[in-house]
C-alpha positions as YAML, in Angstrom:
chain: A
units: angstrom
residues:
- id: 1
  name: MET
  ca: [-33.62, 193.71, 118.14]
- id: 2
  name: VAL
  ca: [-31.31, 194.13, 120.65]
- id: 3
  name: GLY
  ca: [-29.39, 191.67, 120.01]
- id: 4
  name: ALA
  ca: [-28.65, 194.53, 116.76]
- id: 5
  name: PHE
  ca: [-27.30, 196.54, 119.28]
- id: 6
  name: SER
  ca: [-26.70, 195.51, 122.99]
- id: 7
  name: ALA
  ca: [-23.38, 195.03, 122.10]
- id: 8
  name: GLY
  ca: [-23.00, 199.01, 123.79]
- id: 9
  name: CYS
  ca: [-22.86, 197.74, 127.15]
- id: 10
  name: VAL
  ca: [-23.13, 200.12, 129.68]
- id: 11
  name: LEU
  ca: [-19.92, 201.20, 131.08]
- id: 12
  name: GLU
  ca: [-21.10, 200.39, 135.19]
- id: 13
  name: GLU
  ca: [-22.74, 197.43, 136.17]
- id: 14
  name: LYS
  ca: [-26.84, 198.96, 137.05]
- id: 15
  name: THR
  ca: [-27.47, 198.58, 140.55]
- id: 16
  name: THR
  ca: [-30.65, 199.21, 140.59]
- id: 17
  name: VAL
  ca: [-32.86, 202.07, 142.96]
- id: 18
  name: SER
  ca: [-35.35, 199.74, 145.27]
- id: 19
  name: GLN
  ca: [-38.67, 201.05, 143.94]
- id: 20
  name: LYS
  ca: [-40.49, 201.16, 147.52]
- id: 21
  name: ASP
  ca: [-37.42, 203.40, 148.84]
- id: 22
  name: ILE
  ca: [-38.51, 205.45, 145.76]
- id: 23
  name: SER
  ca: [-42.32, 205.40, 146.06]
- id: 24
  name: SER
  ca: [-41.80, 206.22, 149.61]
- id: 25
  name: ILE
  ca: [-39.85, 209.78, 149.49]
- id: 26
  name: ILE
  ca: [-42.12, 210.74, 146.27]
- id: 27
  name: ASN
  ca: [-45.02, 209.56, 148.69]
- id: 28
  name: ASP
  ca: [-43.93, 210.30, 151.48]
- id: 29
  name: LYS
  ca: [-45.72, 214.17, 152.21]
- id: 30
  name: THR
  ca: [-43.28, 215.38, 155.18]
- id: 31
  name: LEU
  ca: [-41.42, 216.52, 152.94]
- id: 32
  name: SER
  ca: [-41.30, 219.55, 151.01]
- id: 33
  name: THR
  ca: [-41.13, 218.92, 147.42]
- id: 34
  name: ASP
  ca: [-36.75, 220.29, 147.50]
- id: 35
  name: GLU
  ca: [-36.33, 218.19, 150.39]
- id: 36
  name: ARG
  ca: [-37.55, 215.31, 148.07]
- id: 37
  name: VAL
  ca: [-35.58, 215.87, 145.86]
- id: 38
  name: GLU
  ca: [-32.36, 215.45, 147.23]
- id: 39
  name: ALA
  ca: [-33.70, 211.96, 149.29]
- id: 40
  name: VAL
  ca: [-34.35, 210.69, 145.32]
- id: 41
  name: LEU
  ca: [-31.57, 212.42, 143.79]
- id: 42
  name: ASN
  ca: [-29.42, 210.81, 147.00]
- id: 43
  name: GLN
  ca: [-31.06, 207.41, 146.14]
- id: 44
  name: MET
  ca: [-29.40, 206.85, 142.33]
- id: 45
  name: THR
  ca: [-25.89, 205.85, 140.49]
- id: 46
  name: PRO
  ca: [-24.64, 207.55, 138.35]
- id: 47
  name: ALA
  ca: [-25.54, 205.61, 135.49]
- id: 48
  name: GLU
  ca: [-29.25, 205.75, 136.94]
- id: 49
  name: LYS
  ca: [-28.92, 209.39, 136.75]
- id: 50
  name: VAL
  ca: [-27.15, 209.63, 133.36]
- id: 51
  name: GLY
  ca: [-30.41, 207.92, 132.06]
- id: 52
  name: GLN
  ca: [-33.03, 210.48, 133.78]
- id: 53
  name: MET
  ca: [-30.56, 213.09, 131.22]
- id: 54
  name: VAL
  ca: [-30.90, 211.03, 127.87]
- id: 55
  name: MET
  ca: [-34.50, 211.13, 126.31]
- id: 56
  name: ILE
  ca: [-34.95, 208.58, 123.24]
- id: 57
  name: GLY
  ca: [-37.38, 207.27, 120.22]
- id: 58
  name: ILE
  ca: [-38.52, 204.40, 120.25]
- id: 59
  name: GLN
  ca: [-39.48, 202.05, 117.64]
- id: 60
  name: GLY
  ca: [-42.66, 200.09, 117.11]
- id: 61
  name: THR
  ca: [-46.16, 200.89, 118.48]
- id: 62
  name: GLN
  ca: [-46.17, 199.27, 121.29]
- id: 63
  name: VAL
  ca: [-43.54, 198.15, 124.52]
- id: 64
  name: ASN
  ca: [-41.13, 195.22, 123.17]
- id: 65
  name: ASP
  ca: [-37.71, 194.18, 124.00]
- id: 66
  name: ASP
  ca: [-36.00, 196.83, 122.60]
- id: 67
  name: SER
  ca: [-37.37, 199.87, 123.93]
- id: 68
  name: LEU
  ca: [-38.00, 197.83, 127.75]
- id: 69
  name: TYR
  ca: [-33.72, 196.62, 126.82]
- id: 70
  name: MET
  ca: [-33.30, 200.87, 126.53]
- id: 71
  name: LEU
  ca: [-35.70, 201.61, 129.40]
- id: 72
  name: ASN
  ca: [-34.34, 199.55, 131.72]
- id: 73
  name: GLU
  ca: [-30.83, 198.55, 130.76]
- id: 74
  name: TYR
  ca: [-30.31, 202.18, 129.68]
- id: 75
  name: ASN
  ca: [-32.14, 204.20, 133.11]
- id: 76
  name: ILE
  ca: [-34.24, 206.32, 130.52]
- id: 77
  name: GLY
  ca: [-36.43, 208.99, 131.85]
- id: 78
  name: GLY
  ca: [-38.06, 210.73, 129.00]
- id: 79
  name: ILE
  ca: [-39.60, 209.16, 125.24]
- id: 80
  name: VAL
  ca: [-40.42, 211.63, 122.08]
- id: 81
  name: LEU
  ca: [-43.13, 209.63, 120.39]
- id: 82
  name: PHE
  ca: [-43.82, 210.26, 116.14]
- id: 83
  name: ASP
  ca: [-46.19, 208.77, 113.59]
- id: 84
  name: ARG
  ca: [-43.53, 206.36, 113.43]
- id: 85
  name: ASN
  ca: [-44.95, 205.42, 117.42]
- id: 86
  name: MET
  ca: [-49.23, 206.12, 116.38]
- id: 87
  name: GLU
  ca: [-51.48, 204.17, 114.87]
- id: 88
  name: ASN
  ca: [-54.76, 205.88, 116.54]
- id: 89
  name: LYS
  ca: [-55.66, 206.62, 120.10]
- id: 90
  name: GLN
  ca: [-56.51, 203.01, 121.93]
- id: 91
  name: GLN
  ca: [-53.26, 202.25, 120.67]
- id: 92
  name: VAL
  ca: [-50.86, 205.33, 121.67]
- id: 93
  name: LYS
  ca: [-53.28, 205.19, 125.04]
- id: 94
  name: LYS
  ca: [-51.20, 201.50, 125.77]
- id: 95
  name: LEU
  ca: [-48.39, 202.34, 124.33]
- id: 96
  name: THR
  ca: [-48.05, 205.06, 127.32]
- id: 97
  name: ALA
  ca: [-49.39, 203.74, 129.83]
- id: 98
  name: ASP
  ca: [-46.77, 200.54, 129.05]
- id: 99
  name: LEU
  ca: [-43.50, 202.43, 129.09]
- id: 100
  name: GLN
  ca: [-44.62, 204.83, 132.37]
- id: 101
  name: SER
  ca: [-45.95, 201.28, 133.68]
- id: 102
  name: GLN
  ca: [-41.77, 200.02, 132.96]
- id: 103
  name: ALA
  ca: [-40.29, 203.86, 134.08]
- id: 104
  name: PRO
  ca: [-36.49, 203.54, 135.92]
- id: 105
  name: GLY
  ca: [-36.84, 203.87, 139.14]
- id: 106
  name: LYS
  ca: [-40.41, 204.21, 139.76]
- id: 107
  name: LEU
  ca: [-39.73, 208.44, 138.38]
- id: 108
  name: PRO
  ca: [-42.04, 209.02, 135.37]
- id: 109
  name: LEU
  ca: [-41.42, 209.58, 132.15]
- id: 110
  name: PHE
  ca: [-41.28, 212.37, 129.65]
- id: 111
  name: ILE
  ca: [-43.69, 211.61, 126.85]
- id: 112
  name: GLY
  ca: [-43.13, 213.71, 124.53]
- id: 113
  name: ILE
  ca: [-44.30, 215.09, 120.86]
- id: 114
  name: ASP
  ca: [-44.00, 218.09, 118.32]
- id: 115
  name: GLU
  ca: [-47.46, 219.09, 117.85]
- id: 116
  name: GLU
  ca: [-46.74, 222.87, 116.75]
- id: 117
  name: GLY
  ca: [-49.96, 222.45, 114.78]
- id: 118
  name: GLY
  ca: [-49.07, 223.66, 110.87]
- id: 119
  name: ASP
  ca: [-46.57, 221.69, 108.40]
- id: 120
  name: VAL
  ca: [-46.00, 219.74, 111.99]
- id: 121
  name: VAL
  ca: [-47.93, 217.87, 113.27]
- id: 122
  name: ARG
  ca: [-48.69, 213.90, 114.55]
- id: 123
  name: MET
  ca: [-51.15, 211.68, 114.06]
- id: 124
  name: LYS
  ca: [-53.11, 213.87, 111.50]
- id: 125
  name: ASN
  ca: [-56.14, 212.08, 110.63]
- id: 126
  name: GLU
  ca: [-56.71, 210.98, 114.72]
- id: 127
  name: LEU
  ca: [-55.82, 214.09, 116.17]
- id: 128
  name: MET
  ca: [-57.27, 218.03, 115.84]
- id: 129
  name: PRO
  ca: [-54.29, 219.89, 113.97]
- id: 130
  name: PRO
  ca: [-53.55, 222.83, 115.37]
- id: 131
  name: PRO
  ca: [-53.02, 225.39, 112.88]
- id: 132
  name: SER
  ca: [-49.68, 227.00, 112.25]
- id: 133
  name: ALA
  ca: [-48.32, 229.67, 113.83]
- id: 134
  name: GLN
  ca: [-48.39, 231.75, 111.58]
- id: 135
  name: GLU
  ca: [-51.66, 231.10, 110.24]
- id: 136
  name: ILE
  ca: [-52.58, 232.03, 114.14]
- id: 137
  name: GLY
  ca: [-50.45, 235.16, 114.34]
- id: 138
  name: THR
  ca: [-52.68, 236.11, 111.77]
- id: 139
  name: THR
  ca: [-55.64, 236.98, 113.77]
- id: 140
  name: ASN
  ca: [-53.36, 239.40, 115.15]
- id: 141
  name: ASP
  ca: [-55.26, 237.98, 118.29]
- id: 142
  name: PRO
  ca: [-52.92, 236.56, 120.94]
- id: 143
  name: ALA
  ca: [-55.55, 234.29, 122.68]
- id: 144
  name: LYS
  ca: [-55.91, 232.74, 119.96]
- id: 145
  name: ALA
  ca: [-52.70, 230.96, 120.67]
- id: 146
  name: ARG
  ca: [-54.17, 230.64, 124.51]
- id: 147
  name: GLU
  ca: [-56.44, 228.50, 123.53]
- id: 148
  name: TRP
  ca: [-55.10, 226.16, 120.40]
- id: 149
  name: ALA
  ca: [-52.33, 225.30, 123.98]
- id: 150
  name: LYS
  ca: [-55.63, 224.60, 125.37]
- id: 151
  name: LYS
  ca: [-57.18, 222.56, 123.19]
- id: 152
  name: THR
  ca: [-53.84, 220.14, 121.87]
- id: 153
  name: ALA
  ca: [-53.16, 219.87, 126.42]
- id: 154
  name: THR
  ca: [-56.67, 218.50, 126.36]
- id: 155
  name: GLU
  ca: [-56.07, 216.10, 123.07]
- id: 156
  name: LEU
  ca: [-52.15, 215.05, 124.11]
- id: 157
  name: LYS
  ca: [-53.35, 214.19, 128.02]
- id: 158
  name: ASP
  ca: [-55.94, 211.85, 126.93]
- id: 159
  name: LEU
  ca: [-53.30, 209.63, 125.29]
- id: 160
  name: GLY
  ca: [-50.81, 210.08, 128.36]
- id: 161
  name: ILE
  ca: [-48.82, 212.21, 126.37]
- id: 162
  name: ASN
  ca: [-47.20, 215.32, 129.26]
- id: 163
  name: LEU
  ca: [-45.27, 217.22, 127.43]
- id: 164
  name: ASN
  ca: [-45.57, 218.93, 123.92]
- id: 165
  name: PHE
  ca: [-42.21, 220.24, 122.31]
- id: 166
  name: ALA
  ca: [-44.24, 223.84, 121.79]
- id: 167
  name: PRO
  ca: [-44.85, 227.01, 121.34]
- id: 168
  name: VAL
  ca: [-42.13, 228.51, 118.83]
- id: 169
  name: ALA
  ca: [-40.96, 231.67, 119.69]
- id: 170
  name: ASP
  ca: [-38.26, 232.05, 117.07]
- id: 171
  name: VAL
  ca: [-38.92, 235.76, 115.80]
- id: 172
  name: GLY
  ca: [-39.00, 235.10, 110.99]
- id: 173
  name: SER
  ca: [-39.00, 231.45, 109.83]
- id: 174
  name: ASN
  ca: [-39.49, 231.32, 106.73]
- id: 175
  name: ASP
  ca: [-41.67, 228.42, 106.90]
- id: 176
  name: ARG
  ca: [-44.62, 228.95, 108.85]
- id: 177
  name: ARG
  ca: [-43.58, 228.17, 112.34]
- id: 178
  name: SER
  ca: [-42.88, 231.52, 113.35]
- id: 179
  name: TYR
  ca: [-46.18, 234.34, 114.99]
- id: 180
  name: SER
  ca: [-44.48, 236.61, 113.30]
- id: 181
  name: THR
  ca: [-41.66, 238.90, 111.92]
- id: 182
  name: SER
  ca: [-42.34, 241.41, 114.95]
- id: 183
  name: ALA
  ca: [-40.84, 239.91, 118.16]
- id: 184
  name: ASP
  ca: [-42.50, 241.71, 120.64]
- id: 185
  name: GLU
  ca: [-46.04, 240.16, 118.47]
- id: 186
  name: VAL
  ca: [-44.17, 236.91, 118.28]
- id: 187
  name: ALA
  ca: [-43.68, 237.06, 122.24]
- id: 188
  name: ASP
  ca: [-46.97, 238.24, 123.35]
- id: 189
  name: PHE
  ca: [-48.38, 235.00, 121.23]
- id: 190
  name: VAL
  ca: [-45.75, 232.58, 122.88]
- id: 191
  name: ILE
  ca: [-46.27, 234.10, 126.23]
- id: 192
  name: SER
  ca: [-49.76, 233.70, 125.52]
- id: 193
  name: ALA
  ca: [-49.41, 229.84, 124.41]
- id: 194
  name: GLY
  ca: [-47.16, 229.17, 127.59]
- id: 195
  name: LYS
  ca: [-50.88, 230.73, 129.78]
- id: 196
  name: GLY
  ca: [-52.54, 227.73, 127.65]
- id: 197
  name: TYR
  ca: [-50.92, 224.54, 128.78]
- id: 198
  name: GLU
  ca: [-49.25, 225.73, 132.53]
- id: 199
  name: GLU
  ca: [-53.80, 225.81, 132.74]
- id: 200
  name: SER
  ca: [-53.98, 222.64, 131.01]
- id: 201
  name: ASP
  ca: [-51.28, 221.47, 133.75]
- id: 202
  name: MET
  ca: [-48.81, 220.10, 130.78]
- id: 203
  name: LEU
  ca: [-45.16, 220.99, 130.59]
- id: 204
  name: TYR
  ca: [-44.52, 222.52, 127.52]
- id: 205
  name: CYS
  ca: [-41.24, 223.70, 125.54]
- id: 206
  name: LEU
  ca: [-39.62, 226.48, 123.88]
- id: 207
  name: LYS
  ca: [-37.74, 226.69, 120.92]
- id: 208
  name: HIS
  ca: [-35.34, 227.17, 119.56]
- id: 209
  name: PHE
  ca: [-33.76, 229.46, 120.99]
- id: 210
  name: PRO
  ca: [-31.42, 231.47, 120.62]
- id: 211
  name: GLY
  ca: [-34.04, 232.17, 117.92]
- id: 212
  name: ILE
  ca: [-33.29, 229.78, 114.35]
- id: 213
  name: GLY
  ca: [-35.40, 232.56, 112.22]
- id: 214
  name: LYS
  ca: [-32.11, 233.90, 110.71]
- id: 215
  name: GLY
  ca: [-31.45, 231.20, 110.35]
- id: 216
  name: LYS
  ca: [-30.39, 229.64, 106.09]
- id: 217
  name: ILE
  ca: [-30.21, 226.45, 106.15]
- id: 218
  name: ASP
  ca: [-32.47, 223.30, 108.30]
- id: 219
  name: THR
  ca: [-30.25, 221.82, 110.37]
- id: 220
  name: HIS
  ca: [-31.66, 218.57, 109.56]
- id: 221
  name: ILE
  ca: [-29.43, 218.67, 106.49]
- id: 222
  name: ASP
  ca: [-26.20, 220.58, 107.94]
- id: 223
  name: SER
  ca: [-25.10, 223.71, 110.01]
- id: 224
  name: TYR
  ca: [-25.44, 227.18, 109.99]
- id: 225
  name: SER
  ca: [-23.58, 230.61, 111.17]
- id: 226
  name: VAL
  ca: [-26.00, 232.79, 111.28]
- id: 227
  name: THR
  ca: [-24.06, 236.57, 110.83]
- id: 228
  name: ALA
  ca: [-26.72, 239.08, 112.82]
- id: 229
  name: ASP
  ca: [-24.90, 241.12, 115.16]
- id: 230
  name: SER
  ca: [-24.56, 240.77, 119.13]
- id: 231
  name: GLU
  ca: [-27.08, 244.18, 119.25]
- id: 232
  name: THR
  ca: [-29.89, 242.71, 116.08]
- id: 233
  name: LEU
  ca: [-29.85, 239.84, 118.31]
- id: 234
  name: ARG
  ca: [-30.26, 240.33, 121.17]
- id: 235
  name: ASN
  ca: [-32.77, 243.48, 120.22]
- id: 236
  name: GLU
  ca: [-34.99, 240.69, 117.69]
- id: 237
  name: ASP
  ca: [-33.98, 236.94, 118.08]
- id: 238
  name: LEU
  ca: [-33.71, 236.88, 122.46]
- id: 239
  name: VAL
  ca: [-36.90, 239.16, 122.53]
- id: 240
  name: PRO
  ca: [-39.43, 235.98, 123.01]
- id: 241
  name: PHE
  ca: [-37.63, 233.66, 125.62]
- id: 242
  name: LYS
  ca: [-36.96, 236.38, 127.20]
- id: 243
  name: SER
  ca: [-40.28, 238.44, 127.88]
- id: 244
  name: ALA
  ca: [-41.57, 234.33, 128.35]
- id: 245
  name: ILE
  ca: [-38.54, 234.01, 131.73]
- id: 246
  name: ASN
  ca: [-39.34, 237.46, 133.10]
- id: 247
  name: GLN
  ca: [-43.48, 236.17, 132.80]
- id: 248
  name: LEU
  ca: [-44.25, 232.27, 132.31]
- id: 249
  name: THR
  ca: [-43.84, 229.77, 134.93]
- id: 250
  name: LEU
  ca: [-40.19, 228.25, 135.57]
- id: 251
  name: ASP
  ca: [-41.44, 224.40, 136.86]
- id: 252
  name: LYS
  ca: [-43.28, 224.37, 133.40]
- id: 253
  name: TYR
  ca: [-41.56, 224.44, 130.59]
- id: 254
  name: PHE
  ca: [-38.76, 224.54, 128.71]
- id: 255
  name: ILE
  ca: [-36.26, 225.85, 126.51]
- id: 256
  name: MET
  ca: [-34.58, 223.61, 123.60]
- id: 257
  name: VAL
  ca: [-31.17, 224.93, 122.14]
- id: 258
  name: SER
  ca: [-30.77, 225.24, 118.54]
- id: 259
  name: HIS
  ca: [-27.91, 223.57, 116.28]
- id: 260
  name: LEU
  ca: [-27.40, 226.53, 114.42]
- id: 261
  name: THR
  ca: [-24.31, 228.92, 115.61]
- id: 262
  name: TYR
  ca: [-24.06, 232.23, 115.87]
- id: 263
  name: ALA
  ca: [-20.68, 234.43, 116.11]
- id: 264
  name: ALA
  ca: [-22.33, 236.92, 118.23]
- id: 265
  name: PHE
  ca: [-22.05, 234.63, 121.02]
- id: 266
  name: ASP
  ca: [-19.79, 231.96, 119.81]
- id: 267
  name: LYS
  ca: [-18.15, 231.55, 116.21]
- id: 268
  name: ASP
  ca: [-16.97, 228.20, 117.33]
- id: 269
  name: MET
  ca: [-19.44, 226.16, 118.93]
- id: 270
  name: PRO
  ca: [-23.27, 225.64, 117.98]
- id: 271
  name: ALA
  ca: [-26.19, 226.74, 120.43]
- id: 272
  name: SER
  ca: [-26.62, 223.05, 121.15]
- id: 273
  name: LEU
  ca: [-23.28, 222.80, 122.21]
- id: 274
  name: SER
  ca: [-22.90, 226.04, 123.70]
- id: 275
  name: ALA
  ca: [-21.23, 227.67, 127.50]
- id: 276
  name: LYS
  ca: [-21.76, 230.71, 126.09]
- id: 277
  name: ILE
  ca: [-25.01, 230.50, 124.86]
- id: 278
  name: GLN
  ca: [-26.56, 228.03, 126.83]
- id: 279
  name: THR
  ca: [-24.90, 229.50, 130.82]
- id: 280
  name: GLU
  ca: [-23.34, 232.47, 129.30]
- id: 281
  name: LEU
  ca: [-26.73, 233.63, 127.85]
- id: 282
  name: LEU
  ca: [-29.20, 231.40, 128.83]
- id: 283
  name: ARG
  ca: [-28.36, 231.25, 132.54]
- id: 284
  name: ASP
  ca: [-26.36, 234.29, 133.87]
- id: 285
  name: GLU
  ca: [-27.66, 236.79, 132.29]
- id: 286
  name: LEU
  ca: [-31.63, 235.64, 131.11]
- id: 287
  name: GLY
  ca: [-32.38, 234.04, 134.38]
- id: 288
  name: TYR
  ca: [-34.34, 230.83, 133.35]
- id: 289
  name: GLN
  ca: [-33.36, 227.76, 135.76]
- id: 290
  name: GLY
  ca: [-34.79, 225.62, 134.49]
- id: 291
  name: ILE
  ca: [-34.64, 222.57, 131.64]
- id: 292
  name: ILE
  ca: [-32.56, 223.70, 128.72]
- id: 293
  name: VAL
  ca: [-32.93, 220.57, 126.02]
- id: 294
  name: THR
  ca: [-31.08, 219.79, 123.21]
- id: 295
  name: ASP
  ca: [-32.51, 219.73, 119.32]
- id: 296
  name: ASP
  ca: [-32.29, 216.30, 118.33]
- id: 297
  name: LEU
  ca: [-28.32, 215.59, 117.88]
- id: 298
  name: GLU
  ca: [-29.09, 212.96, 114.87]
- id: 299
  name: MET
  ca: [-29.78, 216.12, 113.12]
- id: 300
  name: GLY
  ca: [-27.20, 216.61, 110.49]
- id: 301
  name: ALA
  ca: [-25.80, 219.99, 111.67]
- id: 302
  name: ILE
  ca: [-24.74, 218.02, 114.61]
- id: 303
  name: SER
  ca: [-24.37, 214.48, 113.47]
- id: 304
  name: LYS
  ca: [-21.69, 215.76, 110.28]
- id: 305
  name: HIS
  ca: [-19.90, 216.63, 112.63]
- id: 306
  name: TYR
  ca: [-18.86, 215.16, 115.97]
- id: 307
  name: SER
  ca: [-18.72, 211.55, 117.20]
- id: 308
  name: PHE
  ca: [-22.77, 210.79, 119.19]
- id: 309
  name: GLU
  ca: [-19.47, 209.92, 121.71]
- id: 310
  name: GLU
  ca: [-18.56, 213.40, 122.22]
- id: 311
  name: VAL
  ca: [-21.64, 215.43, 121.36]
- id: 312
  name: GLY
  ca: [-23.08, 214.15, 124.35]
- id: 313
  name: VAL
  ca: [-20.67, 215.26, 126.88]
- id: 314
  name: LYS
  ca: [-20.17, 218.84, 124.91]
- id: 315
  name: ALA
  ca: [-23.99, 219.75, 125.22]
- id: 316
  name: VAL
  ca: [-23.85, 218.60, 129.39]
- id: 317
  name: GLN
  ca: [-20.70, 220.18, 129.32]
- id: 318
  name: ALA
  ca: [-23.02, 223.56, 127.74]
- id: 319
  name: GLY
  ca: [-25.22, 223.63, 130.15]
- id: 320
  name: ALA
  ca: [-27.64, 221.00, 128.52]
- id: 321
  name: ASP
  ca: [-29.95, 219.10, 131.22]
- id: 322
  name: ILE
  ca: [-31.83, 216.96, 129.21]
- id: 323
  name: VAL
  ca: [-30.39, 215.03, 125.14]
- id: 324
  name: LEU
  ca: [-33.02, 214.15, 122.77]
- id: 325
  name: VAL
  ca: [-31.86, 211.68, 119.93]
- id: 326
  name: CYS
  ca: [-34.56, 210.61, 118.53]
- id: 327
  name: HIS
  ca: [-33.93, 207.84, 115.90]
- id: 328
  name: GLU
  ca: [-31.01, 204.70, 116.20]
- id: 329
  name: TYR
  ca: [-30.59, 203.02, 119.68]
- id: 330
  name: GLU
  ca: [-27.14, 203.01, 118.88]
- id: 331
  name: HIS
  ca: [-26.58, 206.33, 118.72]
- id: 332
  name: GLU
  ca: [-28.55, 206.34, 121.85]
- id: 333
  name: ILE
  ca: [-26.86, 204.33, 123.82]
- id: 334
  name: ASP
  ca: [-23.05, 205.87, 122.34]
- id: 335
  name: VAL
  ca: [-24.28, 209.53, 123.66]
- id: 336
  name: TYR
  ca: [-25.44, 207.61, 126.96]
- id: 337
  name: ASN
  ca: [-22.85, 205.51, 126.96]
- id: 338
  name: GLY
  ca: [-20.00, 208.91, 126.35]
- id: 339
  name: ILE
  ca: [-21.99, 211.00, 128.85]
- id: 340
  name: LEU
  ca: [-21.36, 208.07, 131.55]
- id: 341
  name: LYS
  ca: [-17.87, 207.57, 131.22]
- id: 342
  name: ALA
  ca: [-17.69, 211.88, 130.88]
- id: 343
  name: VAL
  ca: [-18.94, 211.19, 134.68]
- id: 344
  name: HIS
  ca: [-16.56, 208.79, 135.65]
- id: 345
  name: ASN
  ca: [-13.50, 210.14, 134.38]
- id: 346
  name: GLY
  ca: [-14.64, 213.10, 135.76]
- id: 347
  name: THR
  ca: [-15.35, 214.68, 132.48]
- id: 348
  name: ILE
  ca: [-18.51, 215.66, 133.66]
- id: 349
  name: SER
  ca: [-18.26, 216.56, 137.61]
- id: 350
  name: GLU
  ca: [-20.59, 215.36, 140.44]
- id: 351
  name: GLU
  ca: [-22.22, 218.36, 141.17]
- id: 352
  name: ARG
  ca: [-22.26, 219.48, 137.62]
- id: 353
  name: LEU
  ca: [-24.58, 215.66, 136.57]
- id: 354
  name: ASN
  ca: [-26.92, 216.49, 140.30]
- id: 355
  name: ASP
  ca: [-28.14, 219.94, 138.65]
- id: 356
  name: SER
  ca: [-29.20, 218.46, 135.64]
- id: 357
  name: VAL
  ca: [-30.69, 215.75, 137.36]
- id: 358
  name: ARG
  ca: [-32.69, 217.81, 140.26]
- id: 359
  name: ARG
  ca: [-34.69, 219.13, 137.81]
- id: 360
  name: ILE
  ca: [-35.86, 216.83, 135.33]
- id: 361
  name: ILE
  ca: [-37.16, 214.65, 139.05]
- id: 362
  name: LYS
  ca: [-38.13, 218.27, 140.77]
- id: 363
  name: ALA
  ca: [-40.02, 218.92, 137.08]
- id: 364
  name: LYS
  ca: [-41.22, 215.27, 137.37]
- id: 365
  name: LEU
  ca: [-42.74, 215.54, 141.00]
- id: 366
  name: LEU
  ca: [-44.13, 218.64, 140.59]
- id: 367
  name: ASN
  ca: [-45.69, 218.44, 137.05]
- id: 368
  name: LEU
  ca: [-46.03, 214.19, 136.38]
- id: 369
  name: LEU
  ca: [-46.94, 212.76, 139.55]
...
């Protein structure tokens, strides 16, 4: 319960934004979307802004004291659901509705899930599990990816889930999660799936930038450095992401960065903590200006080598807009407090903070209201 982890106190006395103020701004149709984004941003405290940048997992199948504490004390902006949270459709509908009713400051929550298909599915006895990407890819018909994205989106939206962490844009993974070993074929299927989600008005996420197909160790377990040179990575692993950025709708999808290290781009830092990969490569070179989210910071590739207090800071400094912490409340609080402390002492600038929160608010205004 709350008492077990509440010692990780907020570093700033929380000043709650007037929900009436936020609601009136959100609903003011005389303002453009960008004007509403700026007006909401200007109403928020640093503590509230940091909360929007943290997406967490919760325990249990219903809203309880612990999840309420996390949402309201730390202004959390997003929740990711797992099988531990999901028993049946009616229960999940109630859970997501109850979570949204507690959304801090009246900005809706991102409520996400990993419903890729194949081996990575949730509540498979209640939902229609999609085929694996590999199985869809063997049809040689990218339209199948679009069809399955629309079917999946329909089911998830009915449960109150508004973000799917799919499709996988990796080339040649050995675990059935890739559409193909051909970069161009993966690109075709990823773009088709993305269009299916867009036609269904559901947020989605391309993963795992810049591609984990060449990884030899599962980053859930530990770190690994991809040895391929820059030319190979650009001609293979980056192709689906580059094609998607050029053809899909900017405000409709996220890009998740992996925990692998890519020596050709940054020999020292994993992608999730690398400014060279997130800012210089993904934003500056490839031109992506949407939301960047990290893979789960509790995975062994990160948690075995960094403290939770520092890792969220490093991710934000590198360019991440949302840090994902999926399991332990103590770790989620440490990540939040680490980022907030860095904002207070100037390690993370107000400008850097606002850049991310601006993207988050805009995505919520355009897709969740």
